[in-house]
Each structure stands twice: as C-alpha cells, then as structure tokens.
Amino acid sequence: MPSIFSKIIAGEIPGTFVWKDDRCVAFLSIAPMKPGHTLVVPREEVDNWIDLDPPLAQHLFAVAQTIGKAQHQAFSPRRVGVMIVGDEVPHTHIHVVPINSAGELSFAHADPDPPEGALDAAATKLRAALRDQGAEHVSD
C-alpha cells in the first residue's frame, strides 16, 4: 500500500510543493513547527533512511541544504534545523525547519491547524528565494 507521501507525490492528496525533480520532492508540512517547515521526500518509498542508496541519500541532503539556504533567505531565522525521525510515516523524509532556538525543533511546537493561507504564503516566499538563488527544480 502506498504511503501518504507517495499519494501526495502522485497528486492523489494535495500538497504544497516547493521542489520537484526526478528523484525527490519537497513540500510544506501540514503541521509546521515554524513557517516554511519543509519535508524533503524521495520519490522511491524507502521506510528507513539508513536503507537509502548512498547516492540518493546524498541527493536528498543536497536538496535539503538548498531548501535550508532558501529558508534562511526567506524567513531570516537564526538557524535552519534538520531532523530525520521517520516514526510518523514509513517513508523516509527530512524535516528542514527555520528556527531561532534549538527548542523550536520539536514536534511539541507543530501547529496542527495553521491559519488559512499560511502554507501558501510560506511556499510563495520559499519558491521566490529558491528562484533567486538559481535553483532549477522549483515547483509552481
């Protein structure tokens, strides 16, 4: 059975995408820890990140770094944090989160009901920063 992320990638469930390439996608979390919280997800369903093919893992981290640089430009956080947990969805994904303190990088700060339009507004800022930085795979 496809994971919820595979269904988002296939367009069966809506997602707010900021990046799409042939190996992975990046879309905003529906329960963001902070505005701009993005998930970098391989198109291939791999349950545990330690089972990723090393070239794919390298690609995912390169995309996460690109997203993080754009978050830094778009949201001006003190830092950009990264988490790989994988307990909530059995499909590898990297959380990339603009933060101002280490304590903000926690699911305890996730907003399960962000204000209407907040994800679209964050995606617009993030896409603009990605384009400004010359990224090639910015999603519309």
C-alpha positions as CSV (number, residue, x, y, z in Angstrom):
1,M,0.0,0.0,0.0
2,P,1.4,3.4,-1.0
3,S,2.5,5.7,1.8
4,I,0.7,9.0,2.3
5,F,3.8,10.7,0.9
6,S,3.6,8.6,-2.3
7,K,-0.1,9.6,-2.6
8,I,0.9,13.3,-2.2
9,I,3.7,12.8,-4.8
10,A,1.2,11.2,-7.2
11,G,-1.3,14.0,-6.8
12,E,-3.9,11.9,-5.1
13,I,-3.7,14.0,-1.9
14,P,-2.9,17.8,-2.1
15,G,0.5,19.1,-1.2
16,T,2.2,22.5,-1.2
17,F,5.3,21.7,-3.2
18,V,8.3,23.9,-3.5
19,W,10.7,21.5,-5.3
20,K,10.3,18.6,-7.8
21,D,13.0,16.6,-9.5
22,D,13.2,13.1,-10.9
23,R,14.5,11.7,-7.5
24,C,12.7,13.7,-4.8
25,V,10.2,16.4,-4.0
26,A,9.9,18.9,-1.2
27,F,6.6,20.1,0.2
28,L,5.5,22.1,3.2
29,S,4.5,20.2,6.4
30,I,0.7,20.5,7.1
31,A,1.6,20.8,10.8
32,P,4.6,23.2,10.7
33,M,6.9,23.7,13.6
34,K,7.6,27.1,12.1
35,P,6.5,28.9,8.9
36,G,8.4,27.3,6.0
37,H,8.8,23.9,7.6
38,T,9.5,21.7,4.6
39,L,9.8,17.9,4.1
40,V,12.3,16.6,1.5
41,V,11.0,13.2,0.4
42,P,12.4,10.6,-2.1
43,R,10.0,9.5,-4.8
44,E,11.1,6.0,-4.1
45,E,9.4,4.6,-1.0
46,V,12.2,3.7,1.5
47,D,11.0,3.2,5.0
48,N,14.1,3.9,7.0
49,W,16.7,6.5,6.0
50,I,19.6,4.1,6.9
51,D,18.4,1.9,4.0
52,L,18.7,4.7,1.4
53,D,21.1,4.0,-1.5
54,P,24.0,6.3,-0.7
55,P,23.7,8.4,-3.9
56,L,20.0,9.0,-3.2
57,A,20.9,10.0,0.4
58,Q,23.5,12.4,-0.9
59,H,20.9,13.9,-3.3
60,L,18.3,14.3,-0.5
61,F,20.8,16.1,1.7
62,A,21.9,18.4,-1.1
63,V,18.2,19.3,-1.8
64,A,17.7,19.8,2.0
65,Q,20.7,22.1,2.0
66,T,19.3,24.1,-0.9
67,I,15.9,24.4,0.8
68,G,17.6,25.4,4.0
69,K,19.6,28.2,2.3
70,A,16.3,29.5,0.7
71,Q,14.6,29.3,4.1
72,H,17.4,31.3,5.6
73,Q,16.9,34.0,2.9
74,A,13.1,33.9,3.1
75,F,12.5,33.8,6.8
76,S,15.7,35.1,8.4
77,P,15.9,32.5,11.2
78,R,18.9,32.2,13.5
79,R,19.5,28.7,12.2
80,V,17.9,26.1,10.0
81,G,17.4,22.7,11.7
82,V,17.2,19.3,10.2
83,M,15.5,16.2,11.6
84,I,15.0,12.6,10.4
85,V,12.6,10.8,12.6
86,G,10.5,8.5,10.3
87,D,8.2,7.2,13.0
88,E,5.1,9.0,11.9
89,V,5.2,8.0,8.2
90,P,7.0,4.9,6.9
91,H,8.6,6.8,4.0
92,T,12.0,8.5,4.5
93,H,11.7,12.2,4.8
94,I,13.9,15.0,6.1
95,H,12.4,17.9,8.1
96,V,14.0,21.2,7.2
97,V,12.9,23.9,9.7
98,P,13.8,27.5,10.1
99,I,14.4,28.1,13.8
100,N,15.5,30.7,16.2
101,S,16.3,28.3,19.1
102,A,17.0,24.6,19.4
103,G,13.8,24.1,21.4
104,E,11.7,25.1,18.4
105,L,12.9,22.0,16.5
106,S,10.3,19.8,18.2
107,F,7.0,18.3,17.3
108,A,5.7,19.8,20.5
109,H,5.7,23.1,18.5
110,A,3.9,21.7,15.5
111,D,0.8,23.6,14.6
112,P,-1.9,21.1,13.6
113,D,-4.1,23.8,12.3
114,P,-2.1,26.7,10.7
115,P,-4.1,29.7,9.6
116,E,-5.8,29.6,6.2
117,G,-3.3,30.7,3.5
118,A,-0.3,30.4,5.8
119,L,1.2,27.4,3.9
120,D,0.7,29.1,0.5
121,A,2.2,32.3,1.8
122,A,5.3,30.4,3.1
123,A,5.6,28.5,-0.1
124,T,5.5,31.7,-2.2
125,K,8.3,33.2,-0.1
126,L,10.3,29.9,-0.3
127,R,9.9,29.5,-4.0
128,A,10.9,33.1,-4.6
129,A,14.1,32.6,-2.5
130,L,14.9,29.3,-4.4
131,R,14.5,31.1,-7.7
132,D,16.6,34.0,-6.5
133,Q,19.3,31.5,-5.6
134,G,19.2,29.9,-9.1
135,A,17.5,26.6,-8.2
136,E,16.5,24.6,-11.2
137,H,13.7,22.4,-9.8
138,V,11.4,24.9,-8.1
139,S,7.8,23.7,-8.2
140,D,4.9,26.0,-9.2
